mmCIF file of C-alpha atoms in Angstrom:
data_model
loop_
_atom_site.group_PDB
_atom_site.id
_atom_site.type_symbol
_atom_site.label_atom_id
_atom_site.label_comp_id
_atom_site.label_asym_id
_atom_site.label_seq_id
_atom_site.Cartn_x
_atom_site.Cartn_y
_atom_site.Cartn_z
ATOM 1 C CA MET A 1 47.710 -28.186 -7.889
ATOM 2 C CA THR A 2 45.636 -25.175 -6.151
ATOM 3 C CA ASP A 3 44.791 -21.923 -7.901
ATOM 4 C CA PRO A 4 44.817 -19.201 -5.364
ATOM 5 C CA ASP A 5 44.413 -16.332 -7.731
ATOM 6 C CA LEU A 6 41.190 -17.876 -9.128
ATOM 7 C CA PRO A 7 38.096 -17.197 -7.110
ATOM 8 C CA VAL A 8 35.607 -19.932 -6.418
ATOM 9 C CA ARG A 9 32.101 -20.019 -7.056
ATOM 10 C CA SER A 10 29.856 -22.339 -5.245
ATOM 11 C CA PRO A 11 26.303 -23.775 -6.207
ATOM 12 C CA PRO A 12 23.428 -23.184 -6.309
ATOM 13 C CA PHE A 13 23.445 -20.960 -9.305
ATOM 14 C CA THR A 14 20.456 -19.458 -10.826
ATOM 15 C CA PRO A 15 20.641 -18.835 -14.465
ATOM 16 C CA THR A 16 20.188 -15.592 -15.916
ATOM 17 C CA ARG A 17 20.606 -16.146 -19.588
ATOM 18 C CA GLU A 18 19.882 -18.540 -22.121
ATOM 19 C CA ALA A 19 22.895 -20.091 -23.892
ATOM 20 C CA CYS A 20 23.524 -23.202 -25.977
ATOM 21 C CA VAL A 21 26.319 -24.919 -24.384
ATOM 22 C CA ALA A 22 27.979 -27.754 -26.326
ATOM 23 C CA GLY A 23 30.439 -30.449 -25.022
ATOM 24 C CA VAL A 24 33.713 -31.518 -26.404
ATOM 25 C CA VAL A 25 35.368 -34.513 -25.333
ATOM 26 C CA LEU A 26 39.015 -34.952 -26.348
ATOM 27 C CA ALA A 27 39.838 -38.552 -27.191
ATOM 28 C CA ALA A 28 42.435 -38.318 -29.829
ATOM 29 C CA GLY A 29 45.633 -39.047 -27.663
ATOM 30 C CA THR A 30 48.116 -41.873 -27.842
ATOM 31 C CA SER A 31 48.047 -43.014 -24.284
ATOM 32 C CA SER A 32 51.747 -43.009 -24.293
ATOM 33 C CA ARG A 33 52.099 -43.473 -20.490
ATOM 34 C CA TYR A 34 49.394 -46.343 -20.347
ATOM 35 C CA GLY A 35 51.868 -48.747 -22.185
ATOM 36 C CA ASP A 36 51.067 -50.895 -25.450
ATOM 37 C CA ALA A 37 47.133 -50.658 -24.925
ATOM 38 C CA ASN A 38 44.916 -47.965 -25.737
ATOM 39 C CA LYS A 39 43.578 -46.843 -22.209
ATOM 40 C CA LEU A 40 40.517 -45.361 -23.899
ATOM 41 C CA LEU A 41 39.462 -48.615 -24.874
ATOM 42 C CA ALA A 42 40.592 -50.350 -21.485
ATOM 43 C CA ASP A 43 37.293 -52.158 -19.707
ATOM 44 C CA LEU A 44 35.895 -49.986 -16.763
ATOM 45 C CA ASP A 45 32.670 -51.771 -15.250
ATOM 46 C CA GLY A 46 32.200 -53.950 -18.282
ATOM 47 C CA GLY A 47 32.647 -51.087 -21.122
ATOM 48 C CA PRO A 48 35.430 -48.883 -22.595
ATOM 49 C CA VAL A 49 36.719 -46.005 -20.574
ATOM 50 C CA VAL A 50 35.816 -43.703 -23.459
ATOM 51 C CA ALA A 51 32.290 -44.778 -23.378
ATOM 52 C CA ARG A 52 31.755 -44.053 -19.840
ATOM 53 C CA SER A 53 33.585 -40.541 -20.263
ATOM 54 C CA VAL A 54 31.336 -39.565 -23.280
ATOM 55 C CA ARG A 55 28.156 -40.901 -21.424
ATOM 56 C CA THR A 56 28.739 -38.217 -18.845
ATOM 57 C CA TYR A 57 28.091 -35.429 -21.420
ATOM 58 C CA LEU A 58 25.339 -37.293 -22.913
ATOM 59 C CA ASP A 59 23.522 -37.333 -19.700
ATOM 60 C CA ALA A 60 24.251 -33.518 -18.769
ATOM 61 C CA ALA A 61 22.853 -30.210 -19.974
ATOM 62 C CA VAL A 62 24.917 -30.078 -23.046
ATOM 63 C CA ASP A 63 23.843 -30.452 -26.748
ATOM 64 C CA PRO A 64 25.460 -31.401 -29.106
ATOM 65 C CA VAL A 65 28.227 -33.727 -27.889
ATOM 66 C CA VAL A 66 31.266 -33.794 -30.009
ATOM 67 C CA VAL A 67 34.050 -36.189 -29.552
ATOM 68 C CA VAL A 68 37.485 -35.665 -31.351
ATOM 69 C CA VAL A 69 39.153 -38.754 -32.419
ATOM 70 C CA GLY A 70 42.776 -39.481 -33.654
ATOM 71 C CA HIS A 71 44.765 -42.256 -32.406
ATOM 72 C CA GLU A 72 43.427 -45.514 -33.434
ATOM 73 C CA ALA A 73 40.425 -43.424 -34.459
ATOM 74 C CA GLU A 74 38.103 -46.252 -35.847
ATOM 75 C CA ARG A 75 38.533 -48.350 -32.729
ATOM 76 C CA VAL A 76 37.765 -45.326 -30.469
ATOM 77 C CA ARG A 77 34.667 -44.406 -32.782
ATOM 78 C CA THR A 78 33.455 -48.002 -32.538
ATOM 79 C CA ALA A 79 33.492 -47.614 -28.637
ATOM 80 C CA LEU A 80 31.317 -44.763 -28.613
ATOM 81 C CA PRO A 81 27.560 -44.382 -27.511
ATOM 82 C CA GLU A 82 25.309 -43.261 -29.997
ATOM 83 C CA GLY A 83 24.054 -39.592 -30.172
ATOM 84 C CA VAL A 84 27.455 -37.844 -30.533
ATOM 85 C CA ARG A 85 29.207 -36.263 -33.431
ATOM 86 C CA VAL A 86 32.695 -37.547 -33.878
ATOM 87 C CA VAL A 87 35.128 -35.365 -35.660
ATOM 88 C CA HIS A 88 38.826 -36.611 -36.753
ATOM 89 C CA ASN A 89 42.101 -34.716 -35.718
ATOM 90 C CA PRO A 90 44.926 -35.776 -38.211
ATOM 91 C CA ASP A 91 47.172 -33.978 -36.161
ATOM 92 C CA TYR A 92 46.715 -35.634 -32.897
ATOM 93 C CA ALA A 93 50.395 -36.576 -32.432
ATOM 94 C CA ALA A 94 50.914 -32.659 -32.251
ATOM 95 C CA GLY A 95 49.501 -32.666 -28.648
ATOM 96 C CA GLN A 96 45.998 -31.856 -26.889
ATOM 97 C CA ALA A 97 45.817 -28.271 -28.366
ATOM 98 C CA SER A 98 45.279 -29.723 -31.799
ATOM 99 C CA SER A 99 42.339 -31.579 -30.678
ATOM 100 C CA VAL A 100 41.069 -28.618 -28.997
ATOM 101 C CA ARG A 101 41.110 -26.373 -32.375
ATOM 102 C CA VAL A 102 39.205 -29.213 -34.117
ATOM 103 C CA GLY A 103 36.475 -29.692 -31.280
ATOM 104 C CA ILE A 104 35.945 -26.085 -30.796
ATOM 105 C CA ALA A 105 35.965 -25.479 -34.734
ATOM 106 C CA ALA A 106 32.826 -28.179 -34.810
ATOM 107 C CA VAL A 107 30.965 -26.471 -32.075
ATOM 108 C CA ALA A 108 31.464 -22.870 -33.247
ATOM 109 C CA GLY A 109 30.075 -24.073 -36.564
ATOM 110 C CA ALA A 110 26.851 -25.376 -34.934
ATOM 111 C CA GLY A 111 26.616 -21.867 -33.151
ATOM 112 C CA ALA A 112 27.048 -22.815 -29.482
ATOM 113 C CA ASP A 113 27.584 -20.038 -27.101
ATOM 114 C CA ALA A 114 29.915 -22.099 -24.848
ATOM 115 C CA ALA A 115 31.590 -25.294 -24.685
ATOM 116 C CA VAL A 116 32.586 -27.534 -21.740
ATOM 117 C CA VAL A 117 35.732 -29.168 -23.047
ATOM 118 C CA GLY A 118 36.613 -32.498 -21.040
ATOM 119 C CA LEU A 119 38.803 -35.344 -21.535
ATOM 120 C CA GLY A 120 38.061 -39.003 -22.807
ATOM 121 C CA ASP A 121 40.350 -40.453 -19.928
ATOM 122 C CA MET A 122 38.393 -38.960 -17.238
ATOM 123 C CA PRO A 123 35.417 -41.383 -16.881
ATOM 124 C CA PHE A 124 34.671 -40.687 -13.046
ATOM 125 C CA VAL A 125 33.271 -37.154 -13.647
ATOM 126 C CA ARG A 126 29.601 -37.125 -12.796
ATOM 127 C CA ALA A 127 27.039 -35.605 -15.405
ATOM 128 C CA GLU A 128 25.712 -33.353 -12.471
ATOM 129 C CA THR A 129 29.380 -31.673 -12.639
ATOM 130 C CA VAL A 130 28.954 -30.900 -16.149
ATOM 131 C CA THR A 131 25.533 -29.425 -15.712
ATOM 132 C CA THR A 132 26.598 -27.434 -12.760
ATOM 133 C CA LEU A 133 29.190 -25.817 -15.141
ATOM 134 C CA VAL A 134 26.704 -25.146 -17.601
ATOM 135 C CA ARG A 135 24.167 -23.539 -14.677
ATOM 136 C CA ALA A 136 27.356 -21.317 -13.508
ATOM 137 C CA PHE A 137 27.998 -20.076 -17.067
ATOM 138 C CA ARG A 138 24.394 -19.239 -17.723
ATOM 139 C CA ALA A 139 24.357 -17.486 -14.237
ATOM 140 C CA GLY A 140 27.456 -15.245 -15.138
ATOM 141 C CA ALA A 141 29.653 -16.642 -12.549
ATOM 142 C CA GLY A 142 32.766 -16.478 -14.864
ATOM 143 C CA ASP A 143 34.267 -17.237 -18.309
ATOM 144 C CA PRO A 144 36.035 -19.538 -18.416
ATOM 145 C CA LEU A 145 34.968 -21.864 -15.697
ATOM 146 C CA ALA A 146 36.897 -24.809 -14.402
ATOM 147 C CA ALA A 147 35.571 -27.541 -12.384
ATOM 148 C CA ALA A 148 36.948 -27.897 -9.065
ATOM 149 C CA VAL A 149 36.877 -29.800 -5.775
ATOM 150 C CA ASP A 150 38.064 -28.378 -2.429
ATOM 151 C CA GLY A 151 39.486 -25.266 -4.352
ATOM 152 C CA HIS A 152 41.736 -27.484 -6.480
ATOM 153 C CA ARG A 153 41.408 -27.125 -10.269
ATOM 154 C CA GLY A 154 40.372 -29.836 -12.291
ATOM 155 C CA ASN A 155 38.404 -30.980 -15.515
ATOM 156 C CA PRO A 156 36.343 -30.166 -17.513
ATOM 157 C CA VAL A 157 36.377 -26.430 -18.343
ATOM 158 C CA CYS A 158 33.632 -24.305 -19.669
ATOM 159 C CA PHE A 159 34.583 -21.572 -22.340
ATOM 160 C CA GLY A 160 32.338 -18.975 -23.674
ATOM 161 C CA ALA A 161 32.313 -18.429 -27.446
ATOM 162 C CA PRO A 162 34.277 -15.170 -27.029
ATOM 163 C CA TRP A 163 37.303 -17.459 -26.162
ATOM 164 C CA PHE A 164 36.737 -19.813 -29.146
ATOM 165 C CA ASP A 165 39.049 -17.565 -31.667
ATOM 166 C CA ASP A 166 41.726 -18.091 -28.821
ATOM 167 C CA LEU A 167 41.363 -21.807 -28.375
ATOM 168 C CA ARG A 168 41.737 -22.179 -32.002
ATOM 169 C CA ASP A 169 44.960 -20.553 -31.628
ATOM 170 C CA VAL A 170 46.646 -22.536 -28.830
ATOM 171 C CA ASP A 171 49.540 -24.891 -29.520
ATOM 172 C CA GLY A 172 51.144 -27.895 -27.956
ATOM 173 C CA ASP A 173 49.944 -29.998 -25.010
ATOM 174 C CA VAL A 174 48.393 -27.401 -22.795
ATOM 175 C CA GLY A 175 44.794 -27.116 -24.393
ATOM 176 C CA GLY A 176 43.426 -23.858 -22.713
ATOM 177 C CA ARG A 177 45.268 -23.769 -19.496
ATOM 178 C CA GLU A 178 46.949 -20.662 -20.227
ATOM 179 C CA ILE A 179 43.662 -18.954 -21.250
ATOM 180 C CA LEU A 180 42.122 -20.036 -17.768
ATOM 181 C CA SER A 181 45.085 -18.829 -15.794
ATOM 182 C CA THR A 182 45.201 -15.126 -17.646
ATOM 183 C CA ALA A 183 41.334 -14.619 -18.161
ATOM 184 C CA PRO A 184 40.040 -11.591 -16.270
ATOM 185 C CA ASP A 185 36.898 -13.319 -15.319
ATOM 186 C CA ALA A 186 38.089 -17.048 -15.110
ATOM 187 C CA ALA A 187 36.905 -18.815 -12.029
ATOM 188 C CA LEU A 188 36.617 -22.150 -10.460
ATOM 189 C CA VAL A 189 33.393 -23.793 -9.578
ATOM 190 C CA GLU A 190 33.113 -26.094 -6.701
ATOM 191 C CA THR A 191 31.519 -29.278 -7.645
ATOM 192 C CA ASP A 192 32.251 -31.835 -4.510
ATOM 193 C CA ASP A 193 33.200 -34.252 -7.235
ATOM 194 C CA PRO A 194 36.654 -35.859 -6.874
ATOM 195 C CA GLY A 195 36.345 -37.216 -10.468
ATOM 196 C CA VAL A 196 37.428 -33.840 -11.724
ATOM 197 C CA ARG A 197 40.955 -34.448 -10.412
ATOM 198 C CA ARG A 198 40.799 -38.126 -11.224
ATOM 199 C CA ASP A 199 42.006 -39.484 -15.050
ATOM 200 C CA VAL A 200 43.354 -42.681 -16.310
ATOM 201 C CA ASP A 201 46.997 -42.587 -17.169
ATOM 202 C CA ARG A 202 48.301 -45.952 -16.254
ATOM 203 C CA PRO A 203 46.664 -49.311 -15.716
ATOM 204 C CA THR A 204 46.719 -48.948 -11.874
ATOM 205 C CA ASP A 205 44.472 -45.743 -12.201
ATOM 206 C CA LEU A 206 41.580 -48.160 -12.894
ATOM 207 C CA PRO A 207 39.940 -49.921 -9.992
ATOM 208 C CA GLU A 208 40.438 -53.730 -9.815
#
């Protein structure tokens, strides 16, 4: 979808402030549209989808990287690369918002000034895209900031700490979408990365 009401910010960005920006990867869902298998554990170039998704954040300018698990938690945990903090969402069946709450609580407790929130089923996002969001936040380009390509909103999204309380109040399966659409300083960040609009919902979404 397009977001004509959100301004588009384009790199390069020159940071004007220090900020500790964490990464939060949501990997707790039930893969209901994928079939009987867990899409996060599906093979992509010799490794699990979720491992590649998380590696994006480990290779970007975010620290710490928190991964929220739920459905088949132990299997997903085993598939994750080293260097992440794993937190469990016992209410994962309630929808994405419950995982957002768990992830944001974890990074807020670690003193983060902002968090880039992404999805475990989006393995095609580039690490440079996450770093671009961080640089845009540190440059004061807006808050929250959503990754975009050709003016079309995608994921991940960077939320500053002032939004953490609101994120811990969201319900259902929408995550922080309402905050992004109503925040007065929200903006899109042009990334030139098609991966921000490409997720894995069905087996056909994976390359052969």
